Steps between C-alpha positions, in 0.01 A plus 500: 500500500582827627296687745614856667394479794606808704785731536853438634761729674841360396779797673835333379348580127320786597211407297117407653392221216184352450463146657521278282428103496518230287245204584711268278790577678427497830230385785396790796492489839364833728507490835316803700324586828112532492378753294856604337398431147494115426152434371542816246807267327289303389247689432753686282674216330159331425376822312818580328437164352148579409664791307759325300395165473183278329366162618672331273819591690477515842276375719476609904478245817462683795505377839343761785571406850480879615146532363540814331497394120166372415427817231808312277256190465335605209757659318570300167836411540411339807442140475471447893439670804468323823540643871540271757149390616479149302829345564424234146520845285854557655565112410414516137667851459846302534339170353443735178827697552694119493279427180574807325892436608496163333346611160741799419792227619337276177428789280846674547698209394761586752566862382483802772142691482653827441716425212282243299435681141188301435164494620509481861220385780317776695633651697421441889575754803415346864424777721495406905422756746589467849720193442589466877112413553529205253836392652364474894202312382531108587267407257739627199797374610480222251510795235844646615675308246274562250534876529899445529517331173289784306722744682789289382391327145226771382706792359630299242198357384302793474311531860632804697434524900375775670493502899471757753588443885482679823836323594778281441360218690499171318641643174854468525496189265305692233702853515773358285239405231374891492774701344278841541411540830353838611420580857265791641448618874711218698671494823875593473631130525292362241642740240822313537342212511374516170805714284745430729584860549384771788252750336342781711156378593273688266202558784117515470516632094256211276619411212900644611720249542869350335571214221785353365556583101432222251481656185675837481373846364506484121708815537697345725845412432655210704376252713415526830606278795189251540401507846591870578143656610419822372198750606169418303181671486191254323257632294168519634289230288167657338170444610345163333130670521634817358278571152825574236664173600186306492422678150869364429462152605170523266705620201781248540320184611162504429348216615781328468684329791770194654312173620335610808544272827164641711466412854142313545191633734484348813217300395539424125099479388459323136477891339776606621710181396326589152698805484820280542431298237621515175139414269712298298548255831131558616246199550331374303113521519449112392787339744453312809860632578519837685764686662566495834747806549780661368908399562682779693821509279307597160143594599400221253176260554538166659245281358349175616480255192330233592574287215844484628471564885492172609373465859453841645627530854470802720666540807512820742414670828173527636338851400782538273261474173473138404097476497573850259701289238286225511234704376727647269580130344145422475398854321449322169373188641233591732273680188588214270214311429701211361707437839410304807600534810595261812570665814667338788476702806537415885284667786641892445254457183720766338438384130097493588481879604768641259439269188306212455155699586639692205410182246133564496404187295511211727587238216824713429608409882559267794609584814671318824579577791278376761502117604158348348320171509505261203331211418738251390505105401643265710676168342193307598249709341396702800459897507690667773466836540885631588596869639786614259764753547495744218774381370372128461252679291669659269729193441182265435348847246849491306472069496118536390556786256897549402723213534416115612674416834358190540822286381755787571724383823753592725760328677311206375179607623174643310509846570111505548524251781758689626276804524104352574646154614447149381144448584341718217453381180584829267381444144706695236385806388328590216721474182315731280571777789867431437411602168344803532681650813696764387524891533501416908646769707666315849472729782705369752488700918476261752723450748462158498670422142812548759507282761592140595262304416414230320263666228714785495775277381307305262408846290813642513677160425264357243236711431626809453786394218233325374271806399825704433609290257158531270451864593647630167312250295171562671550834570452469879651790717651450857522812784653420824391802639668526870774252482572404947803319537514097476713319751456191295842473247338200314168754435725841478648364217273383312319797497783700405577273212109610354561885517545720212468838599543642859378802676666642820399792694696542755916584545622200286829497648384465873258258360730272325692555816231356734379290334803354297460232242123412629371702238545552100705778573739334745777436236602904462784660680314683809846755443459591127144549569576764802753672225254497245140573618349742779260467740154451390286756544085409530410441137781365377619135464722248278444318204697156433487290217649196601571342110629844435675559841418847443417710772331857502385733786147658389314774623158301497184686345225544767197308434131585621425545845830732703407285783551195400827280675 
């Protein structure tokens, strides 16, 4: 892969070559002052490519931490362009970069990229600009060796780095991966820093500069010594908006293009996920599922099926989104005439002014969260009429209409009693209910599912599992929508044991941190996670499936109102 890329003076042949370099061969490295030139090398190399490559060979990555590349992003050779305002784009350029790595390892079968005769894997160029930037940020650090090992393991396999820097700093464990190294407008010292050799400083001349010689002159007789820098001049790279190259990029590629890797809006709206979306993976206009976002590593939509969900738990930061996703979840459900709804709520009322006023038809709802007198029987026949919590009400509505407590126990004890105490006399509830009760959507926000107490305990103990365990068969759906922490181990786990499918919006790996194994996350490695995912920006957020431990970060699709939490 051969690219001339500017003109070389070379006095002990008395010859000034074209400059000439092989991206098989070799990885590149310019250094250069502000303004000397850097930006137009990859400008240069990235059109070259245009011109002598299709998408079925090469593909582009570029990295822009100088901010002066955005034009390349729609160039179709260029499956990625991200500068450095999202730190997760950064993240799944080298989560991508370690993919691609690991396929050409398996489809080379051991041989060297450059010399296998049969058909080989596209071809990938990494382009960083402004390396130093990337290299001072804290946040990367974890990405060092990441970038060291494409430096190091890359060539061979067919991906070819590309980095410019304003200076040495940092880089002196990656020079001796970059045979070419070329360096423009520099201070004296840093010339020998880089060839080893004093040059004459080549002053305020872009584009003017010295480089080493990798592959010699095809006139050329001899070899020349490898790190001896000789005077360079780079071509200026063409204008990408110029009308004959974008009539030649017509003519050559059509429509045709690499797999794109877009960057998503700041708020990701349900039309402009559609344009993200293959059709192939869209909803479907009959199914309760419905997609709740799309992964950041392959822009692909993460669906909630609730056949398989199991309990659906979301946890996150206040404003951070989760009333959004709840409404998301219940997109399908809410216009469904054959699903019911039971919302638990405490005093914020949250579910009342966001969704249950949504259910218009009464008989498709009930709703608690307000303590309310009852008229219950007493074991000698008396009515008393008893204030109950909200909760005691919805565990005597799932007795009288989902599952009959009245012989369940715990530690020995009735749960009922446990909960009303042993004064009542609670019937059981109605068995052709049992029968009928299904299609019931859970909607579970109130604060009190979490604390210590004793009908707390008895739900998430008993009940809970209970209804869990007869949710697939009766087609009953469960949404712990704002998960608070529970200082109770005996309740914790339990209620960990139920969930399915978790949502997390917030940093998981200061989460898991904080909170530790108190949650269904608490069993991942708080420093892998760090490594692995960025900071979550407001929209985005984690799915977990805990059968599948498979974890995804999602940019969440924005549902209804902008204001809601």
């Amino acid at each position: 892969m051969i690219c001339v890329l500017g003109h070389q003076d070379i006095p002990i042949k008395q010859e000034q070559p074209d400059f000439r370099v092989d991206l098989l061969q070799t990885n590149i490295l310019l250094f250069g002052s502000p303004m000397s030139g850097k930006s137009n090398l990859i400008r240069l190399l990235t059109l070259i490519l245009h011109k002598l490559y299709r998408e079925r060979d090469e593909q582009i990555f570029i990295l822009d931490f100088g901010g002066a590349l955005a034009d390349l992003e729609t160039l179709p050779l260029v499956s990625a362009y991200f500068d450095n305002a999202n730190e997760e784009y950064v993240k799944r350029v080298f989560k991508l970069m370690e993919d691609q790595l690991k396929s050409n390892i398996s489809a080379l079968k051991g041989k060297n990229y450059a010399s296998c005769t049969e058909r080989q894997p596209i071809h990938t160029t990494l382009f960083i600009d402004n390396v130093n930037a990337f290299l001072d940020e804290p946040r990367y650090t974890a990405y060092q060796e990441k970038l060291a090992k494409l430096c190091r393991d890359g060539l061979s396999k067919g991906i070819t780095v590309v980095m410019t820097a304003s200076s040495t700093k940092g880089l002196g464990s990656y020079m001796n991966n970059f045979k070419q190294k070329i360096a423009l407008e520099m201070p004296a010292e840093s010339y020998m820093d880089i060839f080893s050799h004093k040059v004459i400083p080549v002053g305020n001349n872009p584009g003017h500069g010295y480089a080493n010689v990798t592959l010699p002159a095809e006139d050329t007789v001899g070899a020349l010594p490898a790190q001896v820098p000789y005077e360079l001049q780079l071509n200026l790279a063409d204008d990408c908006a110029d009308e004959r190259f974008q009539a030649n990029l017509t003519r050559y590629f059509a429509d045709r293009s690499v797999k794109k890797y877009r960057r998503f809006p700041e708020i990701l709206t349900e039309a402009a996920a559609a344009d993200f979306i293959d059709p192939a993976d869209a909803d479907l206009p009959d199914s309760i599922d419905v997609t709740v976002g799309l992964d950041y590593t392959e822009c692909k939509p993460c669906r909630m099926h609730y056949e398989s969900a199991g309990v659906i738990a979301i946890y996150g930061k206040k404003e951070f989104g989760k009333t959004n996703l709840l409404r998301r979840l219940l997109k399908n459900l809410l216009s469904n005439p054959q699903y019911r709804f039971v919302f638990f709520d405490d005093g914020r009322e949250q579910l009342r002014s966001h969704l249950a006023d949504e259910v218009c038809e009464e008989k498709r709802k009930v709703y608690f969260s307000e303590y309310a007198t009852v008229p219950m029987k007493e074991k000698n026949g008396g009515i008393v009429n008893m204030k109950l919590s909200p909760l005691q009400q919805l565990v005597l509505y799932v007795h009288r209409h989902f599952i009959d407590l009245s012989k369940v126990r715990r530690v020995g004890n009735l749960v009922l009693n446990e909960i009303f105490g042993t004064g009542l006399q609670i019937e059981p509830g109605a068995p052709e209910d049992y029968n009928r009760n299904d299609n019931v959507v859970f909607v579970m926000q109130s604060k009190f599912l979490y604390v210590n107490s004793p009908a707390a305990k008895v739900y998430m103990e008993i009940i809970l599992p209970n209804l869990a365990a007869r949710a697939e068969e009766k087609n009953w759906i469960f949404i712990f929508s704002d998960i608070k922490n529970i200082s109770d181990s005996e309740i914790r786990e339990y209620f960990n044991y139920t969930i399915g499918t978790a949502f997390l919006l917030d940093n998981i790996a200061e989460f898991v941190n904080e909170r530790g194994q108190k949650s269904v996350f608490g069993n991942m490695d708080t420093k892998s996670l760090k490594e692995e995912y960025a900071s979550c920006e407001l929209g985005d957020g984690y799915m977990y499936s805990v059968e599948k431990d498979e974890l995804k970060k999602v940019k969440l699709i924005k549902e209804g109102d902008e204001n809601d939490e």
